[in-house]
């Protein structure tokens, strides 16, 4: 699998998401090709990647929500 190059734009750059897609596109293609070579069809591989990405985003969101609640509880406990 090909390497993913490092970001070369600032974190607040409006095109940062596009640059990230550019950085990932070849590794993503290689992952799909490897999945097909292993016996999965392309649609199965893409659906699995989407499901994994969705699960990861939900975990990040859950962690953010939990941190917000913890911060509120700390403020209430230690005013």
GROMACS .gro file of N, CA and C in nm:
model
  237
    1UNK      N    1   0.084  -0.117   0.000
    1UNK     CA    2   0.000   0.000   0.000
    1UNK      C    3   0.088   0.124   0.000
    2UNK      N    4   0.046   0.221  -0.074
    2UNK     CA    5   0.125   0.344  -0.085
    2UNK      C    6   0.116   0.430   0.041
    3UNK      N    7   0.218   0.510   0.062
    3UNK     CA    8   0.222   0.599   0.177
    3UNK      C    9   0.123   0.714   0.161
    4UNK      N   10   0.080   0.767   0.271
    4UNK     CA   11  -0.005   0.886   0.274
    4UNK      C   12   0.085   1.003   0.308
    5UNK      N   13   0.081   1.107   0.225
    5UNK     CA   14   0.169   1.219   0.253
    5UNK      C   15   0.112   1.310   0.361
    6UNK      N   16   0.203   1.382   0.427
    6UNK     CA   17   0.167   1.469   0.538
    6UNK      C   18   0.095   1.594   0.488
    7UNK      N   19   0.012   1.654   0.575
    7UNK     CA   20  -0.057   1.777   0.535
    7UNK      C   21   0.043   1.890   0.510
    8UNK      N   22   0.013   1.969   0.410
    8UNK     CA   23   0.100   2.082   0.380
    8UNK      C   24   0.024   2.214   0.386
    9UNK      N   25  -0.097   2.208   0.440
    9UNK     CA   26  -0.177   2.329   0.459
    9UNK      C   27  -0.212   2.341   0.607
   10UNK      N   28  -0.245   2.461   0.650
   10UNK     CA   29  -0.278   2.486   0.790
   10UNK      C   30  -0.408   2.416   0.828
   11UNK      N   31  -0.424   2.391   0.956
   11UNK     CA   32  -0.542   2.322   1.007
   11UNK      C   33  -0.671   2.396   0.974
   12UNK      N   34  -0.665   2.528   0.959
   12UNK     CA   35  -0.785   2.607   0.930
   12UNK      C   36  -0.800   2.639   0.781
   13UNK      N   37  -0.719   2.578   0.697
   13UNK     CA   38  -0.730   2.600   0.552
   13UNK      C   39  -0.864   2.548   0.503
   14UNK      N   40  -0.939   2.626   0.426
   14UNK     CA   41  -1.071   2.582   0.380
   14UNK      C   42  -1.066   2.460   0.287
   15UNK      N   43  -0.952   2.433   0.227
   15UNK     CA   44  -0.939   2.318   0.138
   15UNK      C   45  -0.870   2.199   0.203
   16UNK      N   46  -0.853   2.204   0.335
   16UNK     CA   47  -0.781   2.096   0.403
   16UNK      C   48  -0.847   1.960   0.381
   17UNK      N   49  -0.980   1.955   0.380
   17UNK     CA   50  -1.048   1.827   0.359
   17UNK      C   51  -1.019   1.771   0.219
   18UNK      N   52  -1.010   1.859   0.122
   18UNK     CA   53  -0.977   1.815  -0.015
   18UNK      C   54  -0.833   1.765  -0.021
   19UNK      N   55  -0.743   1.835   0.047
   19UNK     CA   56  -0.603   1.793   0.050
   19UNK      C   57  -0.589   1.658   0.119
   20UNK      N   58  -0.669   1.633   0.222
   20UNK     CA   59  -0.667   1.503   0.290
   20UNK      C   60  -0.715   1.394   0.194
   21UNK      N   61  -0.820   1.421   0.119
   21UNK     CA   62  -0.868   1.325   0.020
   21UNK      C   63  -0.760   1.296  -0.083
   22UNK      N   64  -0.692   1.400  -0.128
   22UNK     CA   65  -0.581   1.381  -0.223
   22UNK      C   66  -0.474   1.290  -0.163
   23UNK      N   67  -0.443   1.312  -0.036
   23UNK     CA   68  -0.338   1.235   0.030
   23UNK      C   69  -0.376   1.088   0.047
   24UNK      N   70  -0.505   1.062   0.063
   24UNK     CA   71  -0.551   0.926   0.089
   24UNK      C   72  -0.591   0.847  -0.037
   25UNK      N   73  -0.610   0.916  -0.149
   25UNK     CA   74  -0.672   0.849  -0.263
   25UNK      C   75  -0.598   0.726  -0.313
   26UNK      N   76  -0.466   0.729  -0.318
   26UNK     CA   77  -0.393   0.614  -0.371
   26UNK      C   78  -0.391   0.497  -0.272
   27UNK      N   79  -0.377   0.528  -0.143
   27UNK     CA   80  -0.382   0.423  -0.041
   27UNK      C   81  -0.523   0.362  -0.037
   28UNK      N   82  -0.624   0.445  -0.053
   28UNK     CA   83  -0.762   0.397  -0.057
   28UNK      C   84  -0.782   0.303  -0.176
   29UNK      N   85  -0.735   0.345  -0.292
   29UNK     CA   86  -0.744   0.261  -0.412
   29UNK      C   87  -0.674   0.127  -0.389
   30UNK      N   88  -0.555   0.133  -0.330
   30UNK     CA   89  -0.479   0.010  -0.303
   30UNK      C   90  -0.556  -0.082  -0.207
   31UNK      N   91  -0.623  -0.025  -0.108
   31UNK     CA   92  -0.701  -0.104  -0.013
   31UNK      C   93  -0.816  -0.175  -0.084
   32UNK      N   94  -0.885  -0.104  -0.172
   32UNK     CA   95  -0.996  -0.165  -0.246
   32UNK      C   96  -0.944  -0.275  -0.337
   33UNK      N   97  -0.835  -0.249  -0.408
   33UNK     CA   98  -0.776  -0.350  -0.497
   33UNK      C   99  -0.734  -0.473  -0.417
   34UNK      N  100  -0.671  -0.454  -0.303
   34UNK     CA  101  -0.629  -0.567  -0.219
   34UNK      C  102  -0.750  -0.647  -0.172
   35UNK      N  103  -0.859  -0.578  -0.139
   35UNK     CA  104  -0.981  -0.647  -0.096
   35UNK      C  105  -1.038  -0.733  -0.208
   36UNK      N  106  -1.040  -0.678  -0.329
   36UNK     CA  107  -1.091  -0.753  -0.445
   36UNK      C  108  -1.001  -0.873  -0.474
   37UNK      N  109  -0.870  -0.854  -0.466
   37UNK     CA  110  -0.777  -0.965  -0.488
   37UNK      C  111  -0.797  -1.075  -0.384
   38UNK      N  112  -0.839  -1.036  -0.263
   38UNK     CA  113  -0.861  -1.134  -0.156
   38UNK      C  114  -0.991  -1.211  -0.175
   39UNK      N  115  -1.077  -1.164  -0.267
   39UNK     CA  116  -1.200  -1.237  -0.293
   39UNK      C  117  -1.329  -1.161  -0.268
   40UNK      N  118  -1.319  -1.040  -0.212
   40UNK     CA  119  -1.438  -0.958  -0.192
   40UNK      C  120  -1.467  -0.884  -0.321
   41UNK      N  121  -1.594  -0.856  -0.348
   41UNK     CA  122  -1.617  -0.773  -0.467
   41UNK      C  123  -1.605  -0.627  -0.428
   42UNK      N  124  -1.594  -0.541  -0.527
   42UNK     CA  125  -1.566  -0.400  -0.500
   42UNK      C  126  -1.676  -0.336  -0.415
   43UNK      N  127  -1.801  -0.368  -0.443
   43UNK     CA  128  -1.910  -0.309  -0.365
   43UNK      C  129  -1.902  -0.352  -0.219
   44UNK      N  130  -1.874  -0.480  -0.194
   44UNK     CA  131  -1.860  -0.528  -0.055
   44UNK      C  132  -1.749  -0.452   0.016
   45UNK      N  133  -1.637  -0.436  -0.052
   45UNK     CA  134  -1.522  -0.367   0.008
   45UNK      C  135  -1.558  -0.222   0.041
   46UNK      N  136  -1.622  -0.154  -0.054
   46UNK     CA  137  -1.658  -0.014  -0.031
   46UNK      C  138  -1.761   0.000   0.081
   47UNK      N  139  -1.858  -0.091   0.085
   47UNK     CA  140  -1.957  -0.086   0.193
   47UNK      C  141  -1.892  -0.111   0.329
   48UNK      N  142  -1.796  -0.202   0.333
   48UNK     CA  143  -1.725  -0.228   0.459
   48UNK      C  144  -1.643  -0.106   0.502
   49UNK      N  145  -1.577  -0.042   0.408
   49UNK     CA  146  -1.498   0.078   0.439
   49UNK      C  147  -1.589   0.188   0.492
   50UNK      N  148  -1.705   0.205   0.429
   50UNK     CA  149  -1.801   0.307   0.474
   50UNK      C  150  -1.848   0.275   0.616
   51UNK      N  151  -1.882   0.149   0.641
   51UNK     CA  152  -1.929   0.109   0.774
   51UNK      C  153  -1.821   0.133   0.880
   52UNK      N  154  -1.698   0.098   0.847
   52UNK     CA  155  -1.587   0.120   0.941
   52UNK      C  156  -1.566   0.269   0.967
   53UNK      N  157  -1.573   0.350   0.862
   53UNK     CA  158  -1.557   0.495   0.878
   53UNK      C  159  -1.671   0.551   0.963
   54UNK      N  160  -1.793   0.506   0.938
   54UNK     CA  161  -1.908   0.552   1.015
   54UNK      C  162  -1.893   0.516   1.162
   55UNK      N  163  -1.852   0.393   1.190
   55UNK     CA  164  -1.830   0.350   1.329
   55UNK      C  165  -1.724   0.437   1.397
   56UNK      N  166  -1.618   0.466   1.326
   56UNK     CA  167  -1.510   0.548   1.382
   56UNK      C  168  -1.560   0.689   1.412
   57UNK      N  169  -1.636   0.746   1.320
   57UNK     CA  170  -1.691   0.880   1.343
   57UNK      C  171  -1.787   0.883   1.461
   58UNK      N  172  -1.865   0.777   1.476
   58UNK     CA  173  -1.956   0.770   1.591
   58UNK      C  174  -1.880   0.761   1.722
   59UNK      N  175  -1.769   0.684   1.724
   59UNK     CA  176  -1.686   0.675   1.845
   59UNK      C  177  -1.627   0.811   1.880
   60UNK      N  178  -1.578   0.881   1.779
   60UNK     CA  179  -1.522   1.015   1.803
   60UNK      C  180  -1.629   1.106   1.862
   61UNK      N  181  -1.747   1.103   1.804
   61UNK     CA  182  -1.857   1.185   1.853
   61UNK      C  183  -1.897   1.148   1.994
   62UNK      N  184  -1.902   1.019   2.024
   62UNK     CA  185  -1.937   0.973   2.158
   62UNK      C  186  -1.832   1.019   2.258
   63UNK      N  187  -1.705   1.012   2.219
   63UNK     CA  188  -1.598   1.058   2.307
   63UNK      C  189  -1.608   1.208   2.332
   64UNK      N  190  -1.640   1.284   2.228
   64UNK     CA  191  -1.656   1.429   2.244
   64UNK      C  192  -1.772   1.460   2.338
   65UNK      N  193  -1.885   1.388   2.320
   65UNK     CA  194  -2.001   1.408   2.407
   65UNK      C  195  -1.967   1.373   2.551
   66UNK      N  196  -1.897   1.264   2.571
   66UNK     CA  197  -1.859   1.221   2.706
   66UNK      C  198  -1.767   1.324   2.769
   67UNK      N  199  -1.674   1.378   2.693
   67UNK     CA  200  -1.582   1.478   2.747
   67UNK      C  201  -1.658   1.603   2.790
   68UNK      N  202  -1.755   1.644   2.711
   68UNK     CA  203  -1.836   1.761   2.746
   68UNK      C  204  -1.909   1.737   2.878
   69UNK      N  205  -1.967   1.618   2.892
   69UNK     CA  206  -2.037   1.585   3.017
   69UNK      C  207  -1.942   1.581   3.136
   70UNK      N  208  -1.824   1.523   3.116
   70UNK     CA  209  -1.725   1.518   3.223
   70UNK      C  210  -1.682   1.659   3.265
   71UNK      N  211  -1.662   1.746   3.168
   71UNK     CA  212  -1.625   1.884   3.199
   71UNK      C  213  -1.734   1.954   3.280
   72UNK      N  214  -1.860   1.931   3.243
   72UNK     CA  215  -1.971   1.990   3.318
   72UNK      C  216  -1.976   1.936   3.460
   73UNK      N  217  -1.956   1.806   3.475
   73UNK     CA  218  -1.957   1.746   3.609
   73UNK      C  219  -1.843   1.800   3.695
   74UNK      N  220  -1.726   1.819   3.635
   74UNK     CA  221  -1.613   1.874   3.711
   74UNK      C  222  -1.645   2.016   3.759
   75UNK      N  223  -1.707   2.095   3.673
   75UNK     CA  224  -1.743   2.232   3.711
   75UNK      C  225  -1.844   2.231   3.825
   76UNK      N  226  -1.936   2.133   3.821
   76UNK     CA  227  -2.036   2.125   3.927
   76UNK      C  228  -1.973   2.077   4.058
   77UNK      N  229  -1.878   1.986   4.050
   77UNK     CA  230  -1.814   1.930   4.168
   77UNK      C  231  -1.714   2.025   4.230
   78UNK      N  232  -1.647   2.103   4.145
   78UNK     CA  233  -1.543   2.194   4.190
   78UNK      C  234  -1.570   2.334   4.136
   79UNK      N  235  -1.671   2.402   4.192
   79UNK     CA  236  -1.709   2.533   4.137
   79UNK      C  237  -1.604   2.640   4.156
   0.00000   0.00000   0.00000
